[in-house]
Backbone as ProteinMPNN parsed JSONL, in Angstrom:
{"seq_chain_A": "XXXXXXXXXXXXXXXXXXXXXXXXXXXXXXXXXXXXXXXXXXXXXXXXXXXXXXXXXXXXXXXXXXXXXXXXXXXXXXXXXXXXXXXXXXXXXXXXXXXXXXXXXXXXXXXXXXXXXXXXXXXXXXXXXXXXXXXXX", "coords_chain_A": {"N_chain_A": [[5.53, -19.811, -5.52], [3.258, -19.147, -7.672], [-0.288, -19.588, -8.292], [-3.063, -20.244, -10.826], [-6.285, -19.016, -10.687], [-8.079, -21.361, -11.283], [-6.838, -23.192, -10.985], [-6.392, -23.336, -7.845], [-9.055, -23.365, -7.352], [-9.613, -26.042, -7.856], [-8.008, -27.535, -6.475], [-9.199, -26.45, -4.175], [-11.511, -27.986, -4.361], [-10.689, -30.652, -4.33], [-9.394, -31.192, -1.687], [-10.991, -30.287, 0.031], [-12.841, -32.648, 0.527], [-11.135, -33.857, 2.173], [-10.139, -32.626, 4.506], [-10.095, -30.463, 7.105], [-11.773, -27.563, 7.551], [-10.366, -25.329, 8.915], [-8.032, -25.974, 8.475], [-7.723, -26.415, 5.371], [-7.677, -23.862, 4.587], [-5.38, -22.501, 5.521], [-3.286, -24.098, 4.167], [-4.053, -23.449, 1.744], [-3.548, -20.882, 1.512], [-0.823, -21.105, 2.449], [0.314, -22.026, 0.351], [-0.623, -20.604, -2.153], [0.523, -18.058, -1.734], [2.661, -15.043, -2.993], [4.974, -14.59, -1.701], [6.866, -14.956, 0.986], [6.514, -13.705, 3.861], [8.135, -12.63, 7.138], [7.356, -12.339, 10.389], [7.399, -8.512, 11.446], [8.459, -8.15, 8.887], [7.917, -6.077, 5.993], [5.457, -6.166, 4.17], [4.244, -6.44, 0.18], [3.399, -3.6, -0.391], [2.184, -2.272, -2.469], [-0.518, -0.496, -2.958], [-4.27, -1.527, -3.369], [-6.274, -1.001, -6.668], [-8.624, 1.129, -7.938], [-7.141, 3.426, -5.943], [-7.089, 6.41, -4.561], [-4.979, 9.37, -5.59], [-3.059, 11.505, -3.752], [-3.9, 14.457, -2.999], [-2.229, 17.397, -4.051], [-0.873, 20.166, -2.213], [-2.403, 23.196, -2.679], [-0.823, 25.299, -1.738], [1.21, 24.422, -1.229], [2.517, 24.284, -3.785], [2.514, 26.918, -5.015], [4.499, 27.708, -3.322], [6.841, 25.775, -4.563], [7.088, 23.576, -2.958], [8.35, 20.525, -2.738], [9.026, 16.992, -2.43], [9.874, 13.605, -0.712], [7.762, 11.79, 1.185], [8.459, 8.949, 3.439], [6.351, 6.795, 4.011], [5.034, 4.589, 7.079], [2.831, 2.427, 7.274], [0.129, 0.218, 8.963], [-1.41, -2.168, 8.763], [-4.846, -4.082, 8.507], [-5.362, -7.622, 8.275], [-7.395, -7.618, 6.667], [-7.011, -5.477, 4.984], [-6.8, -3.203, 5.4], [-5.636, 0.749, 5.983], [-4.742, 0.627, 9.522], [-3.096, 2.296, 11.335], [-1.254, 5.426, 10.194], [2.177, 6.309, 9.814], [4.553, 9.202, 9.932], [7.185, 8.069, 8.77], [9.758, 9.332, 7.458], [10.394, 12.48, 6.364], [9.005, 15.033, 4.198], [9.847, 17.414, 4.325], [8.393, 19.322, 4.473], [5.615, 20.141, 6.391], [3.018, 20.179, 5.215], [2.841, 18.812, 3.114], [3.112, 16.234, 4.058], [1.279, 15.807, 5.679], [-0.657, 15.479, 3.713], [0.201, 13.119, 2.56], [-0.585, 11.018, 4.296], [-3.131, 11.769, 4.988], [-4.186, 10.832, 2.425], [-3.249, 8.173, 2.781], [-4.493, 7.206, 4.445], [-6.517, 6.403, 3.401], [-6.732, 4.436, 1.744], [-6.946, 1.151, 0.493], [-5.282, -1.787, 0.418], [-3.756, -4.657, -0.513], [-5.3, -7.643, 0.473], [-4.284, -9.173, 3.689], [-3.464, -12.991, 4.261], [-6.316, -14.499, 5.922], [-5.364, -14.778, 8.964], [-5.613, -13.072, 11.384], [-3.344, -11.702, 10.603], [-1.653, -8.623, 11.186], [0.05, -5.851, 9.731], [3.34, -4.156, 8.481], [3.639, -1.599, 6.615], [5.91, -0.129, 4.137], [5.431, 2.397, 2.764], [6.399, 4.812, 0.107], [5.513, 8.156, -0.974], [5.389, 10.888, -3.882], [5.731, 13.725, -4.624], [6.039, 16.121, -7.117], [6.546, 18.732, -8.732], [5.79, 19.514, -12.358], [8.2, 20.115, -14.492], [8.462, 23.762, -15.97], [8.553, 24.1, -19.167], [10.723, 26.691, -20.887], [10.523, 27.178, -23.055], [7.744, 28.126, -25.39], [5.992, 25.766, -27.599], [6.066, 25.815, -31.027]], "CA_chain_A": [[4.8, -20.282, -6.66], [1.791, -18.287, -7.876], [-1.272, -20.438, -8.827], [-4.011, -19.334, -11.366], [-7.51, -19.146, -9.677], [-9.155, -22.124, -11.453], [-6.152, -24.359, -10.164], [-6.678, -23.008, -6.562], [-10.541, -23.67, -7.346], [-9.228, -27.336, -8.319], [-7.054, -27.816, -5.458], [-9.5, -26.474, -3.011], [-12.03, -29.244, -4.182], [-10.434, -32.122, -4.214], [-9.389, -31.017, -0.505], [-12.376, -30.222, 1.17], [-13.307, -34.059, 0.657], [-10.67, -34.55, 3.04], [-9.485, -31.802, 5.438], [-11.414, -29.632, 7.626], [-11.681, -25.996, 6.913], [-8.824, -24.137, 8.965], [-6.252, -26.747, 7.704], [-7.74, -26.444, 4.099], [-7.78, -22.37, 4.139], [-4.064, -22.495, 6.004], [-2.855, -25.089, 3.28], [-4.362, -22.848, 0.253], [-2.771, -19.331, 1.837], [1.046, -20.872, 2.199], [0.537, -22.523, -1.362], [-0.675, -19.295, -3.142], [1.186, -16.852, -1.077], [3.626, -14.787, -4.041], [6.558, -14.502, -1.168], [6.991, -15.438, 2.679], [7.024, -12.379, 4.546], [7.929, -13.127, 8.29], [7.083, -11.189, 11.992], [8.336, -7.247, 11.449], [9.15, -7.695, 7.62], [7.431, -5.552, 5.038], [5.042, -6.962, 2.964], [4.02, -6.26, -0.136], [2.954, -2.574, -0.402], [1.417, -1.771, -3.561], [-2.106, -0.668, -2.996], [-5.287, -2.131, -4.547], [-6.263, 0.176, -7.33], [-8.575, 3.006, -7.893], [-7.008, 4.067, -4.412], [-7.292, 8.042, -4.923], [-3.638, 10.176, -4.852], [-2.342, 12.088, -2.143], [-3.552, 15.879, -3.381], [-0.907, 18.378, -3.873], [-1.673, 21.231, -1.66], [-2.15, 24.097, -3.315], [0.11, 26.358, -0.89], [2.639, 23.783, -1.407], [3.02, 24.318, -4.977], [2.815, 27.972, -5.182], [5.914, 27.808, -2.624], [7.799, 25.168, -5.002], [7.945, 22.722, -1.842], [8.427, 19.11, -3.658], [9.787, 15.862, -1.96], [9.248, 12.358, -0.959], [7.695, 10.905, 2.227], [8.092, 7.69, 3.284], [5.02, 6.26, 5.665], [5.045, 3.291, 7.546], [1.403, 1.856, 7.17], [-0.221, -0.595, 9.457], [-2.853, -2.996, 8.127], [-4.711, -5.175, 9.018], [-5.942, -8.736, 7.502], [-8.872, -6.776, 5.243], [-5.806, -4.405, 4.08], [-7.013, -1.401, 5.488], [-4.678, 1.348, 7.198], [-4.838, 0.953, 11.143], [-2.185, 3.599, 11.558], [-0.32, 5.806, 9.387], [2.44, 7.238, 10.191], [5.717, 9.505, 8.926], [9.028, 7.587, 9.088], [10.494, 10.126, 6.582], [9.208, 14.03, 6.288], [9.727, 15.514, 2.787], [10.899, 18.365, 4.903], [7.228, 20.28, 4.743], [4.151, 19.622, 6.866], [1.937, 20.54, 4.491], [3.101, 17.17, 2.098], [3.754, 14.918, 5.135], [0.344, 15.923, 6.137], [-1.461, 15.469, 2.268], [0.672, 11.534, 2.053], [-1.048, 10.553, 5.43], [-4.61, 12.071, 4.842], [-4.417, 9.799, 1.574], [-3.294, 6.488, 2.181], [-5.357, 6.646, 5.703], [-8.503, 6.035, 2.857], [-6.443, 3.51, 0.603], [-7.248, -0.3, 0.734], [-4.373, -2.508, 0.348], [-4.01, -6.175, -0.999], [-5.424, -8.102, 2.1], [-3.004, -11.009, 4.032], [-4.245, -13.849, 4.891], [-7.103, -14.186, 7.181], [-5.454, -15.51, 10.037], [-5.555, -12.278, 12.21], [-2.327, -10.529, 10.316], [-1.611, -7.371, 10.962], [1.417, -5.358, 8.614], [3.801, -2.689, 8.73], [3.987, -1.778, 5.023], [6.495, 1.233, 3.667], [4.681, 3.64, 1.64], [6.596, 6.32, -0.452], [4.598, 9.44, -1.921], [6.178, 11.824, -4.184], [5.106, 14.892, -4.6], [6.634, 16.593, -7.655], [6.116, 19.728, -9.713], [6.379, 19.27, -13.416], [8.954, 21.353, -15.071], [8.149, 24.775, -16.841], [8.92, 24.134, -20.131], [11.166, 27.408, -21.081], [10.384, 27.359, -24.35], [7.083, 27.472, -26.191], [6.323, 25.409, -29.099], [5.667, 27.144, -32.351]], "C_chain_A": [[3.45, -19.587, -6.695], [0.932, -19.442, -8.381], [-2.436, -19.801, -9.869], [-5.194, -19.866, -10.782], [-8.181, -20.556, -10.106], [-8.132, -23.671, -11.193], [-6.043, -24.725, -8.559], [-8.283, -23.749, -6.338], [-10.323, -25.399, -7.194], [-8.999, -28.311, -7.231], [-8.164, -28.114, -4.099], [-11.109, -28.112, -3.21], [-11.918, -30.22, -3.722], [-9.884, -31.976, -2.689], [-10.011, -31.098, 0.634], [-12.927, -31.587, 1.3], [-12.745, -34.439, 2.459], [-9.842, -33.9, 4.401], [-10.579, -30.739, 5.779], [-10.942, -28.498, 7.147], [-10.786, -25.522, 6.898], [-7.887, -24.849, 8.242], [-6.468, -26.152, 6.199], [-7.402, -24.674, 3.899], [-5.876, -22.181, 4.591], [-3.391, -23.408, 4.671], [-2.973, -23.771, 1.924], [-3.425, -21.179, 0.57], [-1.382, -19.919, 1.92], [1.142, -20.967, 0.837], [0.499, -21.285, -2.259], [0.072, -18.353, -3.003], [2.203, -16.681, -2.156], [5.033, -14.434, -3.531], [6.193, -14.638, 0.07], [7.092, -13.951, 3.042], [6.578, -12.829, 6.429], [8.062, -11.865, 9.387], [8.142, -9.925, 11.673], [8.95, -7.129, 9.732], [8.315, -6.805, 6.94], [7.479, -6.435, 4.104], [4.694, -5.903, 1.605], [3.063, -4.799, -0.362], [2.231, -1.423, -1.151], [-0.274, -1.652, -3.011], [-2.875, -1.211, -4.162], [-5.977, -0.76, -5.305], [-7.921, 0.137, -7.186], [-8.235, 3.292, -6.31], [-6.368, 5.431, -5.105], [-5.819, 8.423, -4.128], [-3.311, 11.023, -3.801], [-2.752, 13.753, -3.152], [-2.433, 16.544, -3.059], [-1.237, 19.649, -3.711], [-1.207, 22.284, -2.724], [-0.791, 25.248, -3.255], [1.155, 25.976, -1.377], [3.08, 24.002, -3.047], [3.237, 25.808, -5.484], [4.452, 28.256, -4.306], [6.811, 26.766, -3.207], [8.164, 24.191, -4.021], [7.6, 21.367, -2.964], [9.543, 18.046, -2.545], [9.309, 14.645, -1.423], [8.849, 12.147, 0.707], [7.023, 9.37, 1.872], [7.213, 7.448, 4.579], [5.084, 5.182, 5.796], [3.599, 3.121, 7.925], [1.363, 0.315, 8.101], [-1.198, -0.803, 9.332], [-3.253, -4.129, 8.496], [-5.33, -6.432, 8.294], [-6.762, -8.251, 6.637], [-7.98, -5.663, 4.218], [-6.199, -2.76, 3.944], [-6.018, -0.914, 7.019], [-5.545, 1.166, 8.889], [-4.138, 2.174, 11.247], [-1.583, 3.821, 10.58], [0.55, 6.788, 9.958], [3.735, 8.029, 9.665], [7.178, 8.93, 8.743], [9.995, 8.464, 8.475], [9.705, 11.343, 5.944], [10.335, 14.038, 4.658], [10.585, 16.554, 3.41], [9.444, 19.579, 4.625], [6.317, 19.34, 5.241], [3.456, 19.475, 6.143], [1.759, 19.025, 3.206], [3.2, 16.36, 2.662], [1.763, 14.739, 5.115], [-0.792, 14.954, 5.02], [-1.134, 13.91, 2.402], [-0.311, 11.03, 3.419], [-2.689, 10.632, 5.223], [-4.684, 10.989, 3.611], [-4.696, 8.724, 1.815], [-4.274, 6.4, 3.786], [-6.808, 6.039, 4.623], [-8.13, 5.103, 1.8], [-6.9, 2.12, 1.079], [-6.184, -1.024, 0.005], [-4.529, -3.992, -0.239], [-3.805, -6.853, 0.615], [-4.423, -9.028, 2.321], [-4.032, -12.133, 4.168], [-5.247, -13.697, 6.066], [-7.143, -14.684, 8.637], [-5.144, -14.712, 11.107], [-4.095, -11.318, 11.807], [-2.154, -9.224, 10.374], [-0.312, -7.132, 10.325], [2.093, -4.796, 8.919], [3.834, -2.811, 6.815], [5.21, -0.559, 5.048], [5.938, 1.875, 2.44], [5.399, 4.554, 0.854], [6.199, 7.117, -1.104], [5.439, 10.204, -2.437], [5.223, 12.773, -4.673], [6.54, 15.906, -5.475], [6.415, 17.313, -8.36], [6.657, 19.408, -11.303], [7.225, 20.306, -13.449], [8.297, 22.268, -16.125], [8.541, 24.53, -17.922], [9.423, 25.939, -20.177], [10.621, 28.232, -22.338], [8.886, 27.287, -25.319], [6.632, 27.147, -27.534], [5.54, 26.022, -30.138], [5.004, 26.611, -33.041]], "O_chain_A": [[2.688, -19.54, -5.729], [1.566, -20.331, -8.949], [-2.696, -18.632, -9.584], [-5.222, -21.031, -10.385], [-8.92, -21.0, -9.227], [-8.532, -24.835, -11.206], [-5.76, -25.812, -8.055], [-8.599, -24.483, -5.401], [-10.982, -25.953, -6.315], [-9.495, -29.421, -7.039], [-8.242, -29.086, -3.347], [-11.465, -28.915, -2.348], [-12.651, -30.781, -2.908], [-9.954, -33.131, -2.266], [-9.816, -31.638, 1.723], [-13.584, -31.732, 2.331], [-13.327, -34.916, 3.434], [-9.099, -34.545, 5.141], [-11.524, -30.302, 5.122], [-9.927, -28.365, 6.463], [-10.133, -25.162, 5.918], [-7.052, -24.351, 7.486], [-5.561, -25.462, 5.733], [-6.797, -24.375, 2.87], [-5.186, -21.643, 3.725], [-2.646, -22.544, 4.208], [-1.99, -23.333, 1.326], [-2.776, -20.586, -0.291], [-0.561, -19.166, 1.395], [1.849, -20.231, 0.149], [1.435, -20.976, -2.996], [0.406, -17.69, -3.985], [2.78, -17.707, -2.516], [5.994, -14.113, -4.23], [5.005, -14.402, 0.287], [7.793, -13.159, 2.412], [5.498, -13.153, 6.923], [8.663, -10.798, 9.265], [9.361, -10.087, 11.622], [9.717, -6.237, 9.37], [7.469, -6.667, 7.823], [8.323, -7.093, 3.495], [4.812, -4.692, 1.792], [1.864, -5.029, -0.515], [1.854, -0.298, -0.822], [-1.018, -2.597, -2.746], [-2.542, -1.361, -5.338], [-6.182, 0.299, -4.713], [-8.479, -0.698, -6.475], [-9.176, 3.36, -5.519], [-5.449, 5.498, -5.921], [-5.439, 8.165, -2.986], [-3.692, 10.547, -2.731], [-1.901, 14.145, -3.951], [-1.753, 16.379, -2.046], [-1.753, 20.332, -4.597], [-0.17, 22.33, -3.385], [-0.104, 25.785, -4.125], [2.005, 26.703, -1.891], [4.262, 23.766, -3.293], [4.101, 25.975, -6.345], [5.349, 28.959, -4.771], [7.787, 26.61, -2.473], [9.337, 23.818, -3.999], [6.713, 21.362, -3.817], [10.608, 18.412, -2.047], [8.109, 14.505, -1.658], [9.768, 12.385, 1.491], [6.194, 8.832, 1.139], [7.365, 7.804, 5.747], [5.204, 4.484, 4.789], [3.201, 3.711, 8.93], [2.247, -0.539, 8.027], [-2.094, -0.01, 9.621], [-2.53, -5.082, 8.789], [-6.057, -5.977, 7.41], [-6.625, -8.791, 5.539], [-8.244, -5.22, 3.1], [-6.088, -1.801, 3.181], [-5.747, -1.401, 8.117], [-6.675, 1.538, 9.204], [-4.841, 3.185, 11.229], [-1.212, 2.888, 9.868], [0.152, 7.831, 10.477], [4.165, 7.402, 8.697], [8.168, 9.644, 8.583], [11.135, 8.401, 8.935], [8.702, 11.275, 5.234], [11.394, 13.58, 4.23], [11.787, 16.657, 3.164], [9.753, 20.771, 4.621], [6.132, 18.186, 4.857], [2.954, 18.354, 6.222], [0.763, 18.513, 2.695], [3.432, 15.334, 2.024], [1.135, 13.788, 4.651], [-1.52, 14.028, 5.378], [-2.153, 13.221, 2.37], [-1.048, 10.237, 2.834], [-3.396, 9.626, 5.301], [-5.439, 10.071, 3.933], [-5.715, 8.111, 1.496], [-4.694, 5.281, 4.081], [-7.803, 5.432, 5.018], [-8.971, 4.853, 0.936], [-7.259, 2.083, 2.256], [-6.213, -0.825, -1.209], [-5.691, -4.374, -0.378], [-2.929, -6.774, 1.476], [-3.785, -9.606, 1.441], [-5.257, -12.017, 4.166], [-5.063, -12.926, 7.008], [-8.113, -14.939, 9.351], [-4.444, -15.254, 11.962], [-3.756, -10.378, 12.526], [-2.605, -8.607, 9.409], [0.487, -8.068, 10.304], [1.826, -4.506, 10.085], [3.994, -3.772, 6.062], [5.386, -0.062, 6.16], [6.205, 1.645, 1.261], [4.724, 5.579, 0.95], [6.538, 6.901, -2.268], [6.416, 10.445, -1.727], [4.079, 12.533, -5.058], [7.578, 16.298, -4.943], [5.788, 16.715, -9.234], [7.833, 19.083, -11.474], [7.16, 21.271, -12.687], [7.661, 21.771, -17.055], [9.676, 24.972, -17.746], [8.639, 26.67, -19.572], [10.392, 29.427, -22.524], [8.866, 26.307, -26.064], [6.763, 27.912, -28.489], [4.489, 26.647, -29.996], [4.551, 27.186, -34.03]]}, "name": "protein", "num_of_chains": 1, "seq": "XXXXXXXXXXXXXXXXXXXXXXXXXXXXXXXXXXXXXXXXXXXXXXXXXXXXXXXXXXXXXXXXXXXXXXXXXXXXXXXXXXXXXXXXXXXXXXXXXXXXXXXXXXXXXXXXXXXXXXXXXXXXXXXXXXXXXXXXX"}
């Protein structure tokens, strides 16, 4: 169940009368939480936006290299990378390298603040547009 903030605001009032802090902050994080995610699952992996793209090396595009890595990101409660690392190469360094240098500077949607750390799955693509063949008249 998702809550909208000024029912959370609502909630956490009429609470605090009667429950001490950790219970009340533990109480308001299962209630809001938008899905359970338990020990070793992958949570939620969308970063928090403006988080800046993964450049597309130059080299790599003059050589036509294009493909996807997937990174397994570890975050922690504030939703910043601890480790990044490659679980899945596009099949060039040079793009494994570019998806890693990125999301190491992304900021994530935090967990709860009860010492969580993540694994997330990341996938970057890295794709050349197509040449149009033809141009228009």
């Amino acid at each position: 169940m998702v809550r909208s903030a000024a029912s959370v605001r609502a909630l956490r009032t009429r609470l605090s009368a009667t429950l001490a802090p950790p219970l009340l902050a533990a109480l308001l994080a299962a209630g809001c939480a938008s899905q359970a995610v338990g020990p070793g699952e992958t949570a939620d992996w969308k970063p928090q936006t403006p988080n800046a793209p993964a450049v597309y090396p130059s080299e790599s595009k003059m050589n036509n290299e294009q493909g996807q890595v997937l990174l397994r990101v570890l975050t922690g409660p504030d939703g910043r990378p601890t480790r990044v690392e490659v679980q899945k190469s596009s099949g060039f360094n040079r793009l494994d390298q570019a998806a890693v240098d990125a999301v190491r500077r992304w900021q994530f949607k935090p967990l709860p603040q009860d010492g969580t750390i993540t694994w997330r799955e990341v996938p970057i693509n890295f794709v050349l547009a197509p040449v149009n063949a033809e141009m228009p008249k």
